[in-house]
PDB file of C-alpha atoms in Angstrom:
ATOM      1  CA  UNK U 229      96.718  91.457  75.903  1.00 83.00           C
ATOM      2  CA  UNK U 230      96.142  94.753  74.130  1.00 89.00           C
ATOM      3  CA  UNK U 231      96.626  96.718  77.427  1.00 90.00           C
ATOM      4  CA  UNK U 232      99.688  94.986  78.178  1.00 91.00           C
ATOM      5  CA  UNK U 233     101.303  95.387  74.981  1.00 92.00           C
ATOM      6  CA  UNK U 234     100.552  99.132  74.714  1.00 94.00           C
ATOM      7  CA  UNK U 235     101.765  99.696  78.588  1.00 94.00           C
ATOM      8  CA  UNK U 236     104.924  97.908  77.736  1.00 94.00           C
ATOM      9  CA  UNK U 237     105.809  99.875  74.524  1.00 95.00           C
ATOM     10  CA  UNK U 238     105.103 103.093  76.862  1.00 96.00           C
ATOM     11  CA  UNK U 239     107.281 101.914  79.514  1.00 96.00           C
ATOM     12  CA  UNK U 240     110.036 100.735  77.269  1.00 96.00           C
ATOM     13  CA  UNK U 241     110.060 104.063  75.745  1.00 97.00           C
ATOM     14  CA  UNK U 242     110.371 106.005  79.102  1.00 97.00           C
ATOM     15  CA  UNK U 243     112.954 103.373  80.174  1.00 96.00           C
ATOM     16  CA  UNK U 244     115.195 104.393  77.035  1.00 97.00           C
ATOM     17  CA  UNK U 245     114.507 108.019  77.591  1.00 97.00           C
ATOM     18  CA  UNK U 246     115.870 107.748  80.965  1.00 96.00           C
ATOM     19  CA  UNK U 247     118.958 105.849  79.957  1.00 96.00           C
ATOM     20  CA  UNK U 248     119.768 108.143  77.188  1.00 96.00           C
ATOM     21  CA  UNK U 249     119.389 111.476  79.115  1.00 96.00           C
ATOM     22  CA  UNK U 250     122.723 111.723  81.018  1.00 95.00           C
ATOM     23  CA  UNK U 251     124.354 111.745  77.744  1.00 95.00           C
ATOM     24  CA  UNK U 252     122.766 114.961  77.017  1.00 94.00           C
ATOM     25  CA  UNK U 253     123.114 118.414  78.539  1.00 92.00           C
ATOM     26  CA  UNK U 254     121.395 118.916  81.954  1.00 93.00           C
ATOM     27  CA  UNK U 255     122.380 122.658  83.165  1.00 91.00           C
ATOM     28  CA  UNK U 256     124.782 125.193  81.442  1.00 87.00           C
ATOM     29  CA  UNK U 257     126.075 122.623  78.807  1.00 87.00           C
ATOM     30  CA  UNK U 258     127.192 120.114  81.510  1.00 90.00           C
ATOM     31  CA  UNK U 259     126.285 116.405  80.691  1.00 93.00           C
ATOM     32  CA  UNK U 260     124.265 114.483  83.213  1.00 93.00           C
ATOM     33  CA  UNK U 261     126.944 111.873  83.142  1.00 93.00           C
ATOM     34  CA  UNK U 262     129.148 114.471  84.552  1.00 93.00           C
ATOM     35  CA  UNK U 263     127.194 114.692  87.961  1.00 94.00           C
ATOM     36  CA  UNK U 264     128.248 112.284  90.716  1.00 93.00           C
ATOM     37  CA  UNK U 265     125.820 110.077  92.442  1.00 93.00           C
ATOM     38  CA  UNK U 266     127.421 111.558  95.659  1.00 92.00           C
ATOM     39  CA  UNK U 267     126.525 115.079  94.489  1.00 91.00           C
ATOM     40  CA  UNK U 268     122.785 114.189  94.809  1.00 91.00           C
ATOM     41  CA  UNK U 269     123.315 113.782  98.633  1.00 91.00           C
ATOM     42  CA  UNK U 270     126.070 115.986  99.419  1.00 89.00           C
ATOM     43  CA  UNK U 271     125.842 118.721  97.189  1.00 87.00           C
ATOM     44  CA  UNK U 272     126.907 119.936  93.522  1.00 90.00           C
ATOM     45  CA  UNK U 273     130.452 119.784  92.907  1.00 87.00           C
ATOM     46  CA  UNK U 274     132.683 120.307  90.239  1.00 84.00           C
ATOM     47  CA  UNK U 275     134.194 116.935  89.966  1.00 86.00           C
ATOM     48  CA  UNK U 276     133.823 114.773  86.696  1.00 85.00           C
ATOM     49  CA  UNK U 277     133.100 111.086  87.942  1.00 88.00           C
ATOM     50  CA  UNK U 278     133.431 108.159  85.416  1.00 88.00           C
ATOM     51  CA  UNK U 279     130.180 106.761  83.794  1.00 89.00           C
ATOM     52  CA  UNK U 280     129.951 104.012  86.605  1.00 91.00           C
ATOM     53  CA  UNK U 281     129.994 106.842  89.210  1.00 92.00           C
ATOM     54  CA  UNK U 282     127.447 109.187  87.561  1.00 94.00           C
ATOM     55  CA  UNK U 283     123.991 109.655  87.840  1.00 94.00           C
ATOM     56  CA  UNK U 284     123.692 107.337  84.748  1.00 95.00           C
ATOM     57  CA  UNK U 285     124.038 104.237  86.745  1.00 95.00           C
ATOM     58  CA  UNK U 286     120.680 104.530  88.945  1.00 95.00           C
ATOM     59  CA  UNK U 287     118.860 105.509  85.594  1.00 96.00           C
ATOM     60  CA  UNK U 288     120.244 102.112  84.142  1.00 96.00           C
ATOM     61  CA  UNK U 289     118.900 100.270  86.784  1.00 96.00           C
ATOM     62  CA  UNK U 290     115.697 101.808  86.724  1.00 96.00           C
ATOM     63  CA  UNK U 291     115.682 100.921  83.104  1.00 96.00           C
ATOM     64  CA  UNK U 292     116.897  97.280  83.968  1.00 97.00           C
ATOM     65  CA  UNK U 293     114.083  97.086  86.380  1.00 96.00           C
ATOM     66  CA  UNK U 294     111.495  98.201  83.826  1.00 96.00           C
ATOM     67  CA  UNK U 295     112.383  95.622  81.371  1.00 96.00           C
ATOM     68  CA  UNK U 296     112.166  92.706  84.085  1.00 96.00           C
ATOM     69  CA  UNK U 297     108.801  94.473  85.118  1.00 95.00           C
ATOM     70  CA  UNK U 298     107.503  94.177  81.207  1.00 94.00           C
ATOM     71  CA  UNK U 299     108.771  90.579  81.129  1.00 94.00           C
ATOM     72  CA  UNK U 300     106.886  89.489  84.169  1.00 93.00           C
ATOM     73  CA  UNK U 301     104.007  91.660  83.434  1.00 91.00           C
ATOM     74  CA  UNK U 302     104.567  93.326  86.837  1.00 93.00           C
ATOM     75  CA  UNK U 303     103.005  96.815  87.140  1.00 93.00           C
ATOM     76  CA  UNK U 304     104.659  96.969  90.492  1.00 95.00           C
ATOM     77  CA  UNK U 305     107.889  96.770  89.326  1.00 95.00           C
ATOM     78  CA  UNK U 306     107.387  99.140  86.143  1.00 96.00           C
ATOM     79  CA  UNK U 307     105.851 101.857  88.644  1.00 96.00           C
ATOM     80  CA  UNK U 308     108.845 101.390  91.120  1.00 96.00           C
ATOM     81  CA  UNK U 309     111.176 101.984  88.187  1.00 96.00           C
ATOM     82  CA  UNK U 310     109.386 105.236  87.085  1.00 96.00           C
ATOM     83  CA  UNK U 311     109.364 106.346  90.727  1.00 97.00           C
ATOM     84  CA  UNK U 312     113.136 105.956  91.215  1.00 96.00           C
ATOM     85  CA  UNK U 313     113.644 107.981  87.873  1.00 97.00           C
ATOM     86  CA  UNK U 314     111.680 110.954  88.865  1.00 96.00           C
ATOM     87  CA  UNK U 315     112.786 110.757  92.301  1.00 95.00           C
ATOM     88  CA  UNK U 316     116.715 110.994  91.255  1.00 96.00           C
ATOM     89  CA  UNK U 317     115.556 113.643  88.705  1.00 95.00           C
ATOM     90  CA  UNK U 318     113.917 115.598  91.374  1.00 95.00           C
ATOM     91  CA  UNK U 319     116.793 115.224  93.642  1.00 95.00           C
ATOM     92  CA  UNK U 320     119.092 116.378  91.261  1.00 94.00           C
ATOM     93  CA  UNK U 321     116.931 119.481  90.515  1.00 93.00           C
ATOM     94  CA  UNK U 322     116.835 120.309  94.216  1.00 93.00           C
ATOM     95  CA  UNK U 323     120.748 120.140  94.589  1.00 93.00           C
ATOM     96  CA  UNK U 324     121.539 122.235  91.527  1.00 92.00           C
ATOM     97  CA  UNK U 325     118.953 124.606  92.690  1.00 90.00           C
ATOM     98  CA  UNK U 326     121.001 124.926  96.214  1.00 91.00           C
ATOM     99  CA  UNK U 327     124.380 125.166  94.119  1.00 89.00           C
ATOM    100  CA  UNK U 328     123.220 128.094  91.886  1.00 85.00           C
ATOM    101  CA  UNK U 329     120.424 129.581  94.032  1.00 83.00           C
ATOM    102  CA  UNK U 330     117.549 129.037  91.336  1.00 80.00           C
ATOM    103  CA  UNK U 331     116.713 126.923  88.464  1.00 82.00           C
ATOM    104  CA  UNK U 332     116.148 128.899  85.027  1.00 80.00           C
ATOM    105  CA  UNK U 333     115.341 127.937  81.587  1.00 77.00           C
ATOM    106  CA  UNK U 334     116.944 130.866  79.269  1.00 68.00           C
ATOM    107  CA  UNK U 335     116.721 131.097  75.545  1.00 66.00           C
ATOM    108  CA  UNK U 336     120.525 131.130  74.954  1.00 67.00           C
ATOM    109  CA  UNK U 337     120.709 127.681  76.493  1.00 66.00           C
ATOM    110  CA  UNK U 338     121.658 128.366  79.810  1.00 74.00           C
ATOM    111  CA  UNK U 339     120.127 126.863  82.766  1.00 81.00           C
ATOM    112  CA  UNK U 340     117.941 123.680  82.545  1.00 88.00           C
ATOM    113  CA  UNK U 341     118.592 121.849  79.159  1.00 90.00           C
ATOM    114  CA  UNK U 342     117.331 118.980  77.415  1.00 92.00           C
ATOM    115  CA  UNK U 343     118.780 116.191  79.172  1.00 93.00           C
ATOM    116  CA  UNK U 344     117.011 116.794  82.470  1.00 94.00           C
ATOM    117  CA  UNK U 345     113.699 117.255  80.777  1.00 93.00           C
ATOM    118  CA  UNK U 346     114.332 113.663  79.033  1.00 96.00           C
ATOM    119  CA  UNK U 347     114.927 112.196  82.286  1.00 96.00           C
ATOM    120  CA  UNK U 348     111.746 113.684  83.765  1.00 96.00           C
ATOM    121  CA  UNK U 349     109.707 112.501  80.484  1.00 96.00           C
ATOM    122  CA  UNK U 350     111.302 108.946  80.694  1.00 96.00           C
ATOM    123  CA  UNK U 351     110.196 108.618  84.494  1.00 96.00           C
ATOM    124  CA  UNK U 352     106.486 109.924  83.722  1.00 96.00           C
ATOM    125  CA  UNK U 353     106.143 107.405  80.828  1.00 97.00           C
ATOM    126  CA  UNK U 354     107.354 104.616  82.767  1.00 97.00           C
ATOM    127  CA  UNK U 355     104.571 105.502  85.410  1.00 96.00           C
ATOM    128  CA  UNK U 356     101.988 105.779  82.414  1.00 96.00           C
ATOM    129  CA  UNK U 357     103.143 102.388  80.941  1.00 95.00           C
ATOM    130  CA  UNK U 358     102.584 100.727  84.407  1.00 94.00           C
ATOM    131  CA  UNK U 359      99.171 102.308  84.724  1.00 94.00           C
ATOM    132  CA  UNK U 360      97.973 101.320  81.088  1.00 93.00           C
ATOM    133  CA  UNK U 361      99.065  97.385  81.805  1.00 92.00           C
ATOM    134  CA  UNK U 362      96.836  95.188  83.012  1.00 84.00           C
ATOM    135  CA  UNK U 363      99.156  92.773  84.909  1.00 79.00           C
ATOM    136  CA  UNK U 364      99.169  89.123  85.246  1.00 76.00           C
ATOM    137  CA  UNK U 365      95.769  87.411  85.685  1.00 68.00           C
ATOM    138  CA  UNK U 366      95.252  84.194  87.598  1.00 57.00           C
ATOM    139  CA  UNK U 367      93.750  81.168  86.215  1.00 50.00           C
ATOM    140  CA  UNK U 368      90.606  81.169  88.221  1.00 48.00           C
ATOM    141  CA  UNK U 369      87.565  82.763  86.378  1.00 44.00           C
ATOM    142  CA  UNK U 370      89.627  83.392  83.152  1.00 48.00           C
ATOM    143  CA  UNK U 371      87.231  83.284  80.235  1.00 47.00           C
ATOM    144  CA  UNK U 372      89.003  80.961  78.123  1.00 48.00           C
ATOM    145  CA  UNK U 373      89.585  78.355  80.892  1.00 53.00           C
ATOM    146  CA  UNK U 374      87.435  75.308  81.111  1.00 50.00           C
ATOM    147  CA  UNK U 375      87.483  73.866  84.478  1.00 52.00           C
ATOM    148  CA  UNK U 376      87.539  70.286  84.355  1.00 60.00           C
ATOM    149  CA  UNK U 377      85.136  68.248  86.440  1.00 56.00           C
ATOM    150  CA  UNK U 378      86.670  66.797  89.574  1.00 57.00           C
ATOM    151  CA  UNK U 379      86.262  62.944  89.720  1.00 60.00           C
ATOM    152  CA  UNK U 380      83.761  61.580  91.960  1.00 57.00           C
ATOM    153  CA  UNK U 381      85.275  59.422  94.864  1.00 61.00           C
ATOM    154  CA  UNK U 382      84.745  55.738  94.942  1.00 59.00           C
ATOM    155  CA  UNK U 383      81.955  54.571  97.268  1.00 56.00           C
ATOM    156  CA  UNK U 384      83.311  53.271 100.641  1.00 58.00           C
ATOM    157  CA  UNK U 385      82.669  49.481 101.544  1.00 58.00           C
ATOM    158  CA  UNK U 386      79.607  50.208 103.638  1.00 61.00           C
ATOM    159  CA  UNK U 387      77.671  51.800 100.845  1.00 55.00           C
ATOM    160  CA  UNK U 388      78.777  50.007  97.460  1.00 53.00           C
ATOM    161  CA  UNK U 389      75.201  50.372  95.614  1.00 53.00           C
ATOM    162  CA  UNK U 390      75.729  54.224  95.039  1.00 52.00           C
ATOM    163  CA  UNK U 391      78.308  53.888  92.383  1.00 51.00           C
ATOM    164  CA  UNK U 392      78.356  55.077  89.634  1.00 52.00           C
ATOM    165  CA  UNK U 393      77.182  58.658  90.814  1.00 54.00           C
ATOM    166  CA  UNK U 394      74.113  58.602  88.313  1.00 52.00           C
ATOM    167  CA  UNK U 395      72.488  56.312  91.301  1.00 51.00           C
ATOM    168  CA  UNK U 396      71.802  53.811  88.870  1.00 52.00           C
ATOM    169  CA  UNK U 397      71.853  50.221  90.427  1.00 53.00           C
ATOM    170  CA  UNK U 398      75.047  49.048  90.999  1.00 52.00           C
ATOM    171  CA  UNK U 399      76.441  45.653  91.982  1.00 54.00           C
ATOM    172  CA  UNK U 400      74.653  43.974  94.902  1.00 52.00           C
ATOM    173  CA  UNK U 401      76.318  43.092  98.250  1.00 52.00           C
ATOM    174  CA  UNK U 402      76.314  39.250  99.089  1.00 52.00           C
ATOM    175  CA  UNK U 403      76.256  38.933 102.652  1.00 55.00           C
ATOM    176  CA  UNK U 404      76.262  35.093 102.765  1.00 57.00           C
ATOM    177  CA  UNK U 405      78.793  32.791 101.100  1.00 60.00           C
ATOM    178  CA  UNK U 406      76.095  30.562 100.040  1.00 62.00           C
ATOM    179  CA  UNK U 407      74.143  31.092  96.627  1.00 62.00           C
ATOM    180  CA  UNK U 408      71.089  32.869  96.779  1.00 59.00           C
ATOM    181  CA  UNK U 409      67.823  30.630  96.482  1.00 60.00           C
ATOM    182  CA  UNK U 410      66.139  30.818  93.500  1.00 61.00           C
ATOM    183  CA  UNK U 411      62.293  30.027  92.792  1.00 58.00           C
ATOM    184  CA  UNK U 412      61.513  26.538  91.149  1.00 58.00           C
ATOM    185  CA  UNK U 413      60.439  27.575  87.883  1.00 60.00           C
ATOM    186  CA  UNK U 414      58.265  24.276  87.742  1.00 55.00           C
ATOM    187  CA  UNK U 415      54.606  25.104  88.110  1.00 58.00           C
ATOM    188  CA  UNK U 416      52.998  21.690  87.286  1.00 56.00           C
ATOM    189  CA  UNK U 417      51.109  19.333  89.549  1.00 58.00           C
ATOM    190  CA  UNK U 418      52.536  18.593  92.566  1.00 57.00           C
ATOM    191  CA  UNK U 419      54.824  21.723  92.446  1.00 54.00           C
ATOM    192  CA  UNK U 420      55.958  22.973  95.779  1.00 56.00           C
ATOM    193  CA  UNK U 421      54.553  26.457  96.457  1.00 55.00           C
ATOM    194  CA  UNK U 422      57.184  28.506  97.688  1.00 54.00           C
ATOM    195  CA  UNK U 423      54.614  30.288 100.317  1.00 57.00           C
ATOM    196  CA  UNK U 424      53.890  26.977 101.960  1.00 55.00           C
ATOM    197  CA  UNK U 425      56.529  25.304 104.484  1.00 56.00           C
ATOM    198  CA  UNK U 426      57.978  22.019 103.193  1.00 56.00           C
ATOM    199  CA  UNK U 427      55.539  19.143 103.912  1.00 54.00           C
ATOM    200  CA  UNK U 428      52.525  20.818 102.752  1.00 53.00           C
ATOM    201  CA  UNK U 429      50.755  20.779  99.464  1.00 51.00           C
ATOM    202  CA  UNK U 430      49.911  23.916  97.897  1.00 51.00           C
ATOM    203  CA  UNK U 431      46.780  25.758  98.673  1.00 52.00           C
ATOM    204  CA  UNK U 432      45.714  25.081  95.018  1.00 50.00           C
ATOM    205  CA  UNK U 433      45.793  21.349  95.485  1.00 47.00           C
ATOM    206  CA  UNK U 434      43.535  21.514  98.546  1.00 47.00           C
TER     207      UNK U 434
END
């Protein structure tokens, strides 16, 4: 639980940094949102696109995926969002290096600036958040879960005396429609011994 909370906070901080980075200077005073998405594949140009056609759009998509991953506690979604942010940032750096011949960081503010660093840090924070999160756990084996005992199946008609499962005697099976014979409780003179066939006197009377 604690790991999920900490990982979610780190991942959401990274998502916020990635979304805000295009509104900062990326290179030589040019904002990140002033680079077209097509420039990442065709080379850096001087065109100034609208907000929805700039590199801000894939970063916004990655941030949205991060939020969904945090809600679902999915480490995979958060990690994929971090890879997207870092991938687009690195791709931009490659294209910018091809356009200018090199990438530099100068004290006068030229070259690489804080915006691209913010995007890279945001993607890294997403990956760290995904690593910290513990993700979703299945119900099996959870320490707080109490497994309910499964009910015993009812016995079949061929073995009715095995219920209940404590092996205590159950109801007997009567295989004849006639009542069961009972021993005569009278034991006085002339009583018939059940051990003797009818018509014969008791052995004690001989």
